[in-house]
């Protein structure tokens, strides 16, 4: 559902998570994942990496790799998932939180209202 909704370059970016790499990052304390549930049903998830910045060695930052909440559960559920992601990132030592959002999406509209500012703009180009 997430991939179908927002993935670009679907012919190149075929959904196939590298579970072993995710697990290794989690085991060494560089990644945490969260799930949002209604009863036993997972309705959202977040995966975030926490690490020292390569350009600013005294800065520990968190980069959200993926954030998704199914459409019927967005709004309050999405905000709670974001808040919990930030809380854990800060608990792990992060001083700066980075979120990725596609242009013209609900997340891109929400982030500035939550006090976020544009840090970088990333462009992609198939090779």
Short mmCIF file of C-alpha atoms in Angstrom, two decimals:
data_model
loop_
_atom_site.label_atom_id
_atom_site.label_comp_id
_atom_site.label_asym_id
_atom_site.label_seq_id
_atom_site.Cartn_x
_atom_site.Cartn_y
_atom_site.Cartn_z
CA UNK A 1 0.00 0.00 0.00
CA UNK A 2 2.82 2.41 0.93
CA UNK A 3 4.95 1.61 -2.13
CA UNK A 4 1.94 1.85 -4.44
CA UNK A 5 0.99 5.24 -3.03
CA UNK A 6 4.28 7.11 -3.15
CA UNK A 7 7.09 5.21 -4.91
CA UNK A 8 8.54 6.87 -7.96
CA UNK A 9 10.62 5.10 -10.59
CA UNK A 10 8.77 1.88 -9.81
CA UNK A 11 10.60 0.06 -12.61
CA UNK A 12 13.91 0.71 -10.78
CA UNK A 13 12.72 0.73 -7.19
CA UNK A 14 11.13 -2.70 -6.98
CA UNK A 15 9.99 -3.29 -3.41
CA UNK A 16 12.34 -5.85 -1.87
CA UNK A 17 13.51 -4.77 1.62
CA UNK A 18 17.03 -5.87 2.57
CA UNK A 19 15.92 -7.48 5.83
CA UNK A 20 19.40 -8.68 6.77
CA UNK A 21 20.83 -5.15 6.53
CA UNK A 22 17.94 -3.75 8.58
CA UNK A 23 18.53 -6.42 11.23
CA UNK A 24 22.30 -5.73 11.38
CA UNK A 25 21.69 -1.99 11.79
CA UNK A 26 19.15 -2.69 14.52
CA UNK A 27 21.50 -5.11 16.31
CA UNK A 28 24.31 -2.55 16.43
CA UNK A 29 21.99 0.16 17.78
CA UNK A 30 21.92 2.30 14.63
CA UNK A 31 18.28 1.64 13.68
CA UNK A 32 14.97 1.30 15.44
CA UNK A 33 11.59 0.35 14.05
CA UNK A 34 8.13 1.03 15.39
CA UNK A 35 4.73 -0.34 14.47
CA UNK A 36 1.35 1.30 14.92
CA UNK A 37 -1.42 -1.16 15.71
CA UNK A 38 -5.18 -1.21 16.03
CA UNK A 39 -5.75 -4.42 17.92
CA UNK A 40 -3.61 -7.03 16.15
CA UNK A 41 -3.60 -5.17 12.82
CA UNK A 42 -0.50 -3.15 11.91
CA UNK A 43 -1.72 0.13 10.41
CA UNK A 44 1.58 2.00 10.28
CA UNK A 45 5.31 1.81 10.78
CA UNK A 46 8.44 3.88 11.12
CA UNK A 47 12.12 2.96 10.69
CA UNK A 48 14.78 5.43 11.77
CA UNK A 49 18.57 5.42 11.77
CA UNK A 50 20.48 7.24 14.52
CA UNK A 51 24.14 8.00 13.91
CA UNK A 52 26.92 10.57 14.18
CA UNK A 53 26.93 12.98 11.24
CA UNK A 54 29.85 12.55 8.83
CA UNK A 55 30.27 16.32 8.31
CA UNK A 56 29.66 17.33 11.93
CA UNK A 57 31.20 14.63 14.13
CA UNK A 58 29.77 16.11 17.34
CA UNK A 59 26.23 15.95 15.98
CA UNK A 60 24.15 12.81 16.45
CA UNK A 61 21.16 12.84 14.15
CA UNK A 62 18.20 10.67 13.25
CA UNK A 63 17.14 10.00 9.67
CA UNK A 64 13.69 8.54 9.22
CA UNK A 65 14.02 5.93 6.49
CA UNK A 66 10.34 5.16 6.19
CA UNK A 67 7.10 6.41 7.73
CA UNK A 68 3.66 5.16 6.79
CA UNK A 69 0.17 5.09 8.23
CA UNK A 70 -2.71 3.61 6.25
CA UNK A 71 -5.19 6.22 5.07
CA UNK A 72 -8.04 5.38 7.49
CA UNK A 73 -5.66 5.82 10.45
CA UNK A 74 -3.84 9.00 9.45
CA UNK A 75 -4.21 12.14 11.49
CA UNK A 76 -3.93 11.46 15.19
CA UNK A 77 -2.40 8.00 14.61
CA UNK A 78 0.28 9.42 12.33
CA UNK A 79 1.09 12.19 14.79
CA UNK A 80 1.48 9.70 17.63
CA UNK A 81 3.82 7.57 15.50
CA UNK A 82 5.91 10.63 14.62
CA UNK A 83 6.03 11.77 18.25
CA UNK A 84 7.14 8.33 19.42
CA UNK A 85 9.78 8.18 16.66
CA UNK A 86 11.16 11.53 17.81
CA UNK A 87 11.06 10.51 21.48
CA UNK A 88 13.07 7.34 20.91
CA UNK A 89 15.54 9.10 18.58
CA UNK A 90 16.18 11.72 21.26
CA UNK A 91 16.50 9.01 23.90
CA UNK A 92 19.17 7.39 21.69
CA UNK A 93 21.12 10.65 21.62
CA UNK A 94 19.87 12.32 18.44
CA UNK A 95 19.97 16.10 18.45
CA UNK A 96 18.43 16.59 15.00
CA UNK A 97 15.57 14.72 13.30
CA UNK A 98 15.39 14.41 9.52
CA UNK A 99 12.17 13.36 7.79
CA UNK A 100 11.84 12.49 4.09
CA UNK A 101 8.64 13.57 2.35
CA UNK A 102 7.60 13.46 -1.28
CA UNK A 103 6.40 16.82 -2.64
CA UNK A 104 2.66 17.45 -2.57
CA UNK A 105 1.91 14.73 -0.02
CA UNK A 106 0.11 14.99 3.31
CA UNK A 107 3.43 14.54 5.12
CA UNK A 108 5.02 17.42 3.18
CA UNK A 109 2.12 19.62 4.30
CA UNK A 110 2.24 18.47 7.94
CA UNK A 111 5.97 18.81 8.61
CA UNK A 112 6.16 22.65 8.48
CA UNK A 113 3.14 22.86 10.80
CA UNK A 114 5.08 20.71 13.27
CA UNK A 115 8.00 23.15 13.25
CA UNK A 116 10.17 21.40 10.65
CA UNK A 117 12.16 23.37 8.09
CA UNK A 118 13.61 22.30 4.74
CA UNK A 119 17.14 20.99 5.27
CA UNK A 120 17.92 19.66 1.79
CA UNK A 121 16.10 18.88 -1.41
CA UNK A 122 17.00 15.55 -2.97
CA UNK A 123 16.55 14.96 -6.69
CA UNK A 124 16.72 11.59 -8.37
CA UNK A 125 17.77 10.62 -11.88
CA UNK A 126 17.68 7.12 -13.35
CA UNK A 127 21.04 6.05 -14.77
#
